[in-house]
Amino acid sequence: MKDLKKDFPILAQTIHGKALVYLDNSATTQKPKQVIKAITNYYEKDNANVHRGVHELSMRASIAYENAHETLAECIHADADEIIFTKGTTEGLNFLAEVLTENLQERDEILLTEMEHHSNFVPWQQIAKKRKLMIKIIPVKNYRLDLTKAKTLFTKKTKILSLTHMSNVLGTINPIKELGEIAHKNNTLVVVDAAQSVPHMPVNVKDLDCDFLVFSGHKMLGPTGIGVLYGKRKLLEKIKPYQYGGGMVQEVTLENASWQETPWKFEAGTPNIAGAIGLAAAANYLTEIGMRNIEAHTRELTTYALEQLKQIHGLTIIGPEDTKDRGPVISFTLHGIHPHDIGEILNQEGIAIRGGKHCAIPLMHALNIDGTNRISFHLYNTKKDIDILIKAIKKTKEIFQ
Ligand code: 7TS
């Protein structure tokens, strides 16, 4: 793939006198000028509220906002009315935890996995307490879900399976289809946290046959504060709004109210119009390069990085050591050196990586570790970035020896 760094103005800077090497893409990605321009252009030329006015600017803003639903729908092979804009993955999962459990019976069960980000764990845990539901957990074995065990955890009471498509710590890609088939035979709804997968690989909700899928704009070159909740239309039609207010009602009397069709009934209040436009620009940028090309590029980087990292004495990869069913996220520990110390030394070299528990404390407990260092790639990263990283890790080891 050609070097795309020139599209990303932020990458042209130096940090502590060294060219910035950005390897924290699982946390958030950088934005190409096409996205920045789309947002600026909207504020400079078209800014108005949507669905409210007949004036020119409002029409332009409304069309751009509606088109953004179309663009994001195409990205995951959904229909535009199945795309609800949220603040991000976290909001999408809180939304689902609230509305999908409303009619459950006491002691009904929600199945999660040990490798979930807190965003796909705490909302379910808290709603379970409130509604007296049970949480069951699919364990992790050799950095992958223990499928044998998973199959034994489904019962007649299992109403929801919510799991990550790609782990933000291990890089593991989970067999959504396989687990989804078991779930559907059991009348269990399937919720997919696609925060790490949609930015990095082709995702097709029809092929996955998931009932709901959520992701964040900022991890796929888009702005912060915007994300997507996909739901199968027939399910969205059945569930109640999550929030109430302007824009989502059809009729209001002093006693009652009725709702617009989906997705509008789920988008109360003035939405993040600029965010949606920026996210659509990001989706177009990714599509133009091609999700398959992006996946192939970051897989090549992951293979290269794994090979290099494995040669460093005292370094342990926390995750699958090959690239089968794994994405461009690599966690590792370095014997005797705290992840924060490594992160700080690398920062002096202009390298941005993350160290810590990665909002996955249950997984840290399961693996019996305090934290990891994590590198994660996107389309602008190169083998040279990895060479610089490897050199800096070796230097860190020397400092601590
Ligand atoms: N789910 C997964 C798998 C994630 O990786 C993240 C964010 C979230 C949910 C939450 O997304 P948000 O956009 O609503 O915050 N992950 C990370 C990370 O790994 N480091 O910083 C944020």
PDB file of N, CA, C and O in Angstrom, residues 288-341:
ATOM      1  N   GLU A 288     -12.675   3.818  -0.264  1.00  0.00           N
ATOM      2  CA  GLU A 288     -11.888   4.100  -1.465  1.00  0.00           C
ATOM      3  C   GLU A 288     -10.587   3.289  -1.469  1.00  0.00           C
ATOM      4  O   GLU A 288     -10.197   2.733  -2.491  1.00  0.00           O
ATOM      5  N   ILE A 289      -9.963   3.215  -0.307  1.00  0.00           N
ATOM      6  CA  ILE A 289      -8.725   2.415  -0.230  1.00  0.00           C
ATOM      7  C   ILE A 289      -9.078   0.926  -0.246  1.00  0.00           C
ATOM      8  O   ILE A 289      -8.340   0.119  -0.815  1.00  0.00           O
ATOM      9  N   GLY A 290     -10.205   0.600   0.343  1.00  0.00           N
ATOM     10  CA  GLY A 290     -10.672  -0.799   0.323  1.00  0.00           C
ATOM     11  C   GLY A 290     -10.384  -1.497   1.639  1.00  0.00           C
ATOM     12  O   GLY A 290      -9.215  -1.605   2.027  1.00  0.00           O
ATOM     13  N   MET A 291     -11.414  -1.971   2.296  1.00  0.00           N
ATOM     14  CA  MET A 291     -11.222  -2.623   3.592  1.00  0.00           C
ATOM     15  C   MET A 291     -10.357  -3.878   3.466  1.00  0.00           C
ATOM     16  O   MET A 291      -9.597  -4.203   4.373  1.00  0.00           O
ATOM     17  N   ARG A 292     -10.452  -4.568   2.316  1.00  0.00           N
ATOM     18  CA  ARG A 292      -9.614  -5.765   2.140  1.00  0.00           C
ATOM     19  C   ARG A 292      -8.136  -5.389   2.048  1.00  0.00           C
ATOM     20  O   ARG A 292      -7.271  -6.072   2.591  1.00  0.00           O
ATOM     21  N   ASN A 293      -7.873  -4.267   1.357  1.00  0.00           N
ATOM     22  CA  ASN A 293      -6.481  -3.806   1.261  1.00  0.00           C
ATOM     23  C   ASN A 293      -5.950  -3.374   2.621  1.00  0.00           C
ATOM     24  O   ASN A 293      -4.788  -3.618   2.955  1.00  0.00           O
ATOM     25  N   ILE A 294      -6.819  -2.705   3.370  1.00  0.00           N
ATOM     26  CA  ILE A 294      -6.413  -2.233   4.701  1.00  0.00           C
ATOM     27  C   ILE A 294      -6.115  -3.427   5.596  1.00  0.00           C
ATOM     28  O   ILE A 294      -5.100  -3.485   6.294  1.00  0.00           O
ATOM     29  N   GLU A 295      -7.004  -4.409   5.529  1.00  0.00           N
ATOM     30  CA  GLU A 295      -6.823  -5.619   6.335  1.00  0.00           C
ATOM     31  C   GLU A 295      -5.510  -6.325   5.961  1.00  0.00           C
ATOM     32  O   GLU A 295      -4.742  -6.734   6.833  1.00  0.00           O
ATOM     33  N   ALA A 296      -5.254  -6.419   4.651  1.00  0.00           N
ATOM     34  CA  ALA A 296      -4.037  -7.098   4.196  1.00  0.00           C
ATOM     35  C   ALA A 296      -2.795  -6.332   4.649  1.00  0.00           C
ATOM     36  O   ALA A 296      -1.808  -6.920   5.104  1.00  0.00           O
ATOM     37  N   HIS A 297      -2.858  -5.002   4.545  1.00  0.00           N
ATOM     38  CA  HIS A 297      -1.707  -4.175   4.939  1.00  0.00           C
ATOM     39  C   HIS A 297      -1.411  -4.323   6.429  1.00  0.00           C
ATOM     40  O   HIS A 297      -0.267  -4.554   6.829  1.00  0.00           O
ATOM     41  N   THR A 298      -2.449  -4.208   7.252  1.00  0.00           N
ATOM     42  CA  THR A 298      -2.199  -4.278   8.703  1.00  0.00           C
ATOM     43  C   THR A 298      -1.861  -5.717   9.128  1.00  0.00           C
ATOM     44  O   THR A 298      -1.158  -5.914  10.112  1.00  0.00           O
ATOM     45  N   ARG A 299      -2.322  -6.702   8.354  1.00  0.00           N
ATOM     46  CA  ARG A 299      -1.930  -8.088   8.681  1.00  0.00           C
ATOM     47  C   ARG A 299      -0.435  -8.278   8.411  1.00  0.00           C
ATOM     48  O   ARG A 299       0.275  -8.908   9.186  1.00  0.00           O
ATOM     49  N   GLU A 300       0.023  -7.696   7.323  1.00  0.00           N
ATOM     50  CA  GLU A 300       1.455  -7.786   6.994  1.00  0.00           C
ATOM     51  C   GLU A 300       2.284  -7.126   8.106  1.00  0.00           C
ATOM     52  O   GLU A 300       3.298  -7.660   8.535  1.00  0.00           O
ATOM     53  N   LEU A 301       1.801  -5.961   8.569  1.00  0.00           N
ATOM     54  CA  LEU A 301       2.520  -5.281   9.651  1.00  0.00           C
ATOM     55  C   LEU A 301       2.503  -6.124  10.927  1.00  0.00           C
ATOM     56  O   LEU A 301       3.503  -6.207  11.642  1.00  0.00           O
ATOM     57  N   THR A 302       1.354  -6.742  11.200  1.00  0.00           N
ATOM     58  CA  THR A 302       1.219  -7.549  12.411  1.00  0.00           C
ATOM     59  C   THR A 302       2.167  -8.755  12.353  1.00  0.00           C
ATOM     60  O   THR A 302       2.849  -9.065  13.340  1.00  0.00           O
ATOM     61  N   THR A 303       2.222  -9.409  11.194  1.00  0.00           N
ATOM     62  CA  THR A 303       3.127 -10.557  11.032  1.00  0.00           C
ATOM     63  C   THR A 303       4.562 -10.113  11.286  1.00  0.00           C
ATOM     64  O   THR A 303       5.309 -10.752  12.039  1.00  0.00           O
ATOM     65  N   TYR A 304       4.942  -9.009  10.660  1.00  0.00           N
ATOM     66  CA  TYR A 304       6.302  -8.476  10.786  1.00  0.00           C
ATOM     67  C   TYR A 304       6.607  -8.125  12.246  1.00  0.00           C
ATOM     68  O   TYR A 304       7.648  -8.520  12.789  1.00  0.00           O
ATOM     69  N   ALA A 305       5.669  -7.436  12.890  1.00  0.00           N
ATOM     70  CA  ALA A 305       5.895  -7.014  14.280  1.00  0.00           C
ATOM     71  C   ALA A 305       5.997  -8.224  15.205  1.00  0.00           C
ATOM     72  O   ALA A 305       6.869  -8.263  16.082  1.00  0.00           O
ATOM     73  N   LEU A 306       5.124  -9.211  15.000  1.00  0.00           N
ATOM     74  CA  LEU A 306       5.166 -10.401  15.862  1.00  0.00           C
ATOM     75  C   LEU A 306       6.526 -11.090  15.740  1.00  0.00           C
ATOM     76  O   LEU A 306       7.137 -11.471  16.741  1.00  0.00           O
ATOM     77  N   GLU A 307       7.006 -11.207  14.498  1.00  0.00           N
ATOM     78  CA  GLU A 307       8.318 -11.847  14.274  1.00  0.00           C
ATOM     79  C   GLU A 307       9.423 -11.109  15.027  1.00  0.00           C
ATOM     80  O   GLU A 307      10.258 -11.716  15.688  1.00  0.00           O
ATOM     81  N   GLN A 308       9.411  -9.794  14.910  1.00  0.00           N
ATOM     82  CA  GLN A 308      10.455  -8.985  15.547  1.00  0.00           C
ATOM     83  C   GLN A 308      10.350  -9.038  17.072  1.00  0.00           C
ATOM     84  O   GLN A 308      11.354  -9.171  17.765  1.00  0.00           O
ATOM     85  N   LEU A 309       9.115  -8.915  17.569  1.00  0.00           N
ATOM     86  CA  LEU A 309       8.915  -8.867  19.022  1.00  0.00           C
ATOM     87  C   LEU A 309       9.340 -10.188  19.669  1.00  0.00           C
ATOM     88  O   LEU A 309       9.949 -10.195  20.739  1.00  0.00           O
ATOM     89  N   LYS A 310       9.014 -11.299  18.987  1.00  0.00           N
ATOM     90  CA  LYS A 310       9.293 -12.628  19.549  1.00  0.00           C
ATOM     91  C   LYS A 310      10.794 -12.832  19.765  1.00  0.00           C
ATOM     92  O   LYS A 310      11.210 -13.650  20.570  1.00  0.00           O
ATOM     93  N   GLN A 311      11.600 -12.084  19.005  1.00  0.00           N
ATOM     94  CA  GLN A 311      13.059 -12.258  19.138  1.00  0.00           C
ATOM     95  C   GLN A 311      13.650 -11.513  20.326  1.00  0.00           C
ATOM     96  O   GLN A 311      14.824 -11.644  20.627  1.00  0.00           O
ATOM     97  N   ILE A 312      12.820 -10.675  20.963  1.00  0.00           N
ATOM     98  CA  ILE A 312      13.360  -9.915  22.101  1.00  0.00           C
ATOM     99  C   ILE A 312      13.269 -10.760  23.365  1.00  0.00           C
ATOM    100  O   ILE A 312      12.175 -11.162  23.778  1.00  0.00           O
ATOM    101  N   HIS A 313      14.419 -11.020  23.964  1.00  0.00           N
ATOM    102  CA  HIS A 313      14.465 -11.863  25.146  1.00  0.00           C
ATOM    103  C   HIS A 313      13.698 -11.188  26.287  1.00  0.00           C
ATOM    104  O   HIS A 313      13.873 -10.002  26.545  1.00  0.00           O
ATOM    105  N   GLY A 314      12.851 -11.976  26.967  1.00  0.00           N
ATOM    106  CA  GLY A 314      12.114 -11.435  28.110  1.00  0.00           C
ATOM    107  C   GLY A 314      10.777 -10.805  27.720  1.00  0.00           C
ATOM    108  O   GLY A 314      10.029 -10.343  28.579  1.00  0.00           O
ATOM    109  N   LEU A 315      10.510 -10.788  26.426  1.00  0.00           N
ATOM    110  CA  LEU A 315       9.239 -10.214  25.977  1.00  0.00           C
ATOM    111  C   LEU A 315       8.216 -11.333  25.752  1.00  0.00           C
ATOM    112  O   LEU A 315       8.516 -12.349  25.126  1.00  0.00           O
ATOM    113  N   THR A 316       7.027 -11.148  26.310  1.00  0.00           N
ATOM    114  CA  THR A 316       5.959 -12.147  26.134  1.00  0.00           C
ATOM    115  C   THR A 316       4.799 -11.514  25.387  1.00  0.00           C
ATOM    116  O   THR A 316       4.315 -10.443  25.769  1.00  0.00           O
ATOM    117  N   ILE A 317       4.378 -12.183  24.319  1.00  0.00           N
ATOM    118  CA  ILE A 317       3.206 -11.710  23.581  1.00  0.00           C
ATOM    119  C   ILE A 317       1.968 -12.167  24.350  1.00  0.00           C
ATOM    120  O   ILE A 317       1.836 -13.361  24.649  1.00  0.00           O
ATOM    121  N   ILE A 318       1.080 -11.232  24.636  1.00  0.00           N
ATOM    122  CA  ILE A 318      -0.175 -11.589  25.326  1.00  0.00           C
ATOM    123  C   ILE A 318      -1.266 -11.610  24.265  1.00  0.00           C
ATOM    124  O   ILE A 318      -1.935 -10.604  24.009  1.00  0.00           O
ATOM    125  N   GLY A 319      -1.396 -12.763  23.619  1.00  0.00           N
ATOM    126  CA  GLY A 319      -2.370 -12.888  22.526  1.00  0.00           C
ATOM    127  C   GLY A 319      -1.882 -13.949  21.572  1.00  0.00           C
ATOM    128  O   GLY A 319      -0.765 -14.474  21.730  1.00  0.00           O
ATOM    129  N   PRO A 320      -2.675 -14.293  20.553  1.00  0.00           N
ATOM    130  CA  PRO A 320      -2.245 -15.302  19.590  1.00  0.00           C
ATOM    131  C   PRO A 320      -0.946 -14.865  18.903  1.00  0.00           C
ATOM    132  O   PRO A 320      -0.774 -13.683  18.601  1.00  0.00           O
ATOM    133  N   GLU A 321      -0.047 -15.856  18.682  1.00  0.00           N
ATOM    134  CA  GLU A 321       1.265 -15.500  18.118  1.00  0.00           C
ATOM    135  C   GLU A 321       1.304 -15.579  16.604  1.00  0.00           C
ATOM    136  O   GLU A 321       2.329 -15.339  15.986  1.00  0.00           O
ATOM    137  N   ASP A 322       0.173 -15.978  15.987  1.00  0.00           N
ATOM    138  CA  ASP A 322       0.127 -15.936  14.519  1.00  0.00           C
ATOM    139  C   ASP A 322      -1.009 -15.000  14.101  1.00  0.00           C
ATOM    140  O   ASP A 322      -1.692 -14.434  14.957  1.00  0.00           O
ATOM    141  N   THR A 323      -1.186 -14.852  12.781  1.00  0.00           N
ATOM    142  CA  THR A 323      -2.182 -13.866  12.355  1.00  0.00           C
ATOM    143  C   THR A 323      -3.516 -14.505  11.951  1.00  0.00           C
ATOM    144  O   THR A 323      -4.358 -13.861  11.355  1.00  0.00           O
ATOM    145  N   LYS A 324      -3.686 -15.774  12.279  1.00  0.00           N
ATOM    146  CA  LYS A 324      -4.964 -16.417  11.974  1.00  0.00           C
ATOM    147  C   LYS A 324      -6.012 -15.918  12.983  1.00  0.00           C
ATOM    148  O   LYS A 324      -5.805 -16.000  14.190  1.00  0.00           O
ATOM    149  N   ASP A 325      -7.126 -15.414  12.443  1.00  0.00           N
ATOM    150  CA  ASP A 325      -8.199 -14.898  13.301  1.00  0.00           C
ATOM    151  C   ASP A 325      -7.688 -13.928  14.356  1.00  0.00           C
ATOM    152  O   ASP A 325      -8.047 -14.012  15.527  1.00  0.00           O
ATOM    153  N   ARG A 326      -6.803 -13.059  13.955  1.00  0.00           N
ATOM    154  CA  ARG A 326      -6.379 -12.001  14.873  1.00  0.00           C
ATOM    155  C   ARG A 326      -6.148 -10.708  14.083  1.00  0.00           C
ATOM    156  O   ARG A 326      -5.807 -10.730  12.906  1.00  0.00           O
ATOM    157  N   GLY A 327      -6.391  -9.608  14.746  1.00  0.00           N
ATOM    158  CA  GLY A 327      -6.282  -8.301  14.099  1.00  0.00           C
ATOM    159  C   GLY A 327      -4.996  -7.592  14.474  1.00  0.00           C
ATOM    160  O   GLY A 327      -4.122  -8.167  15.146  1.00  0.00           O
ATOM    161  N   PRO A 328      -4.868  -6.322  14.058  1.00  0.00           N
ATOM    162  CA  PRO A 328      -3.602  -5.593  14.217  1.00  0.00           C
ATOM    163  C   PRO A 328      -3.418  -4.937  15.586  1.00  0.00           C
ATOM    164  O   PRO A 328      -3.131  -3.751  15.700  1.00  0.00           O
ATOM    165  N   VAL A 329      -3.649  -5.728  16.628  1.00  0.00           N
ATOM    166  CA  VAL A 329      -3.497  -5.251  18.007  1.00  0.00           C
ATOM    167  C   VAL A 329      -2.561  -6.235  18.693  1.00  0.00           C
ATOM    168  O   VAL A 329      -2.862  -7.430  18.722  1.00  0.00           O
ATOM    169  N   ILE A 330      -1.438  -5.752  19.194  1.00  0.00           N
ATOM    170  CA  ILE A 330      -0.502  -6.679  19.854  1.00  0.00           C
ATOM    171  C   ILE A 330      -0.190  -6.181  21.260  1.00  0.00           C
ATOM    172  O   ILE A 330       0.331  -5.074  21.435  1.00  0.00           O
ATOM    173  N   SER A 331      -0.512  -7.022  22.241  1.00  0.00           N
ATOM    174  CA  SER A 331      -0.155  -6.723  23.624  1.00  0.00           C
ATOM    175  C   SER A 331       1.084  -7.516  23.982  1.00  0.00           C
ATOM    176  O   SER A 331       1.266  -8.641  23.511  1.00  0.00           O
ATOM    177  N   PHE A 332       1.901  -6.932  24.831  1.00  0.00           N
ATOM    178  CA  PHE A 332       3.081  -7.687  25.302  1.00  0.00           C
ATOM    179  C   PHE A 332       3.508  -7.187  26.679  1.00  0.00           C
ATOM    180  O   PHE A 332       3.121  -6.089  27.108  1.00  0.00           O
ATOM    181  N   THR A 333       4.257  -8.033  27.364  1.00  0.00           N
ATOM    182  CA  THR A 333       4.882  -7.602  28.622  1.00  0.00           C
ATOM    183  C   THR A 333       6.390  -7.804  28.469  1.00  0.00           C
ATOM    184  O   THR A 333       6.832  -8.648  27.678  1.00  0.00           O
ATOM    185  N   LEU A 334       7.124  -7.023  29.218  1.00  0.00           N
ATOM    186  CA  LEU A 334       8.587  -7.122  29.180  1.00  0.00           C
ATOM    187  C   LEU A 334       9.020  -7.438  30.608  1.00  0.00           C
ATOM    188  O   LEU A 334       8.701  -6.658  31.532  1.00  0.00           O
ATOM    189  N   HIS A 335       9.653  -8.570  30.786  1.00  0.00           N
ATOM    190  CA  HIS A 335       9.956  -9.070  32.131  1.00  0.00           C
ATOM    191  C   HIS A 335      10.624  -8.001  33.014  1.00  0.00           C
ATOM    192  O   HIS A 335      11.636  -7.426  32.646  1.00  0.00           O
ATOM    193  N   GLY A 336       9.992  -7.755  34.160  1.00  0.00           N
ATOM    194  CA  GLY A 336      10.598  -6.862  35.164  1.00  0.00           C
ATOM    195  C   GLY A 336      10.422  -5.369  34.888  1.00  0.00           C
ATOM    196  O   GLY A 336      10.936  -4.548  35.650  1.00  0.00           O
ATOM    197  N   ILE A 337       9.747  -5.001  33.824  1.00  0.00           N
ATOM    198  CA  ILE A 337       9.582  -3.558  33.534  1.00  0.00           C
ATOM    199  C   ILE A 337       8.087  -3.232  33.473  1.00  0.00           C
ATOM    200  O   ILE A 337       7.316  -3.900  32.763  1.00  0.00           O
ATOM    201  N   HIS A 338       7.688  -2.217  34.225  1.00  0.00           N
ATOM    202  CA  HIS A 338       6.269  -1.852  34.276  1.00  0.00           C
ATOM    203  C   HIS A 338       5.825  -1.229  32.942  1.00  0.00           C
ATOM    204  O   HIS A 338       6.559  -0.432  32.358  1.00  0.00           O
ATOM    205  N   PRO A 339       4.622  -1.599  32.473  1.00  0.00           N
ATOM    206  CA  PRO A 339       4.135  -1.053  31.190  1.00  0.00           C
ATOM    207  C   PRO A 339       4.201   0.480  31.113  1.00  0.00           C
ATOM    208  O   PRO A 339       4.527   1.036  30.059  1.00  0.00           O
ATOM    209  N   HIS A 340       3.936   1.157  32.229  1.00  0.00           N
ATOM    210  CA  HIS A 340       3.977   2.627  32.166  1.00  0.00           C
ATOM    211  C   HIS A 340       5.393   3.147  31.939  1.00  0.00           C
ATOM    212  O   HIS A 340       5.597   4.149  31.260  1.00  0.00           O
ATOM    213  N   ASP A 341       6.375   2.454  32.521  1.00  0.00           N
ATOM    214  CA  ASP A 341       7.773   2.866  32.323  1.00  0.00           C
ATOM    215  C   ASP A 341       8.158   2.705  30.852  1.00  0.00           C
ATOM    216  O   ASP A 341       8.829   3.565  30.278  1.00  0.00           O
TER     217      ASP A 341
END
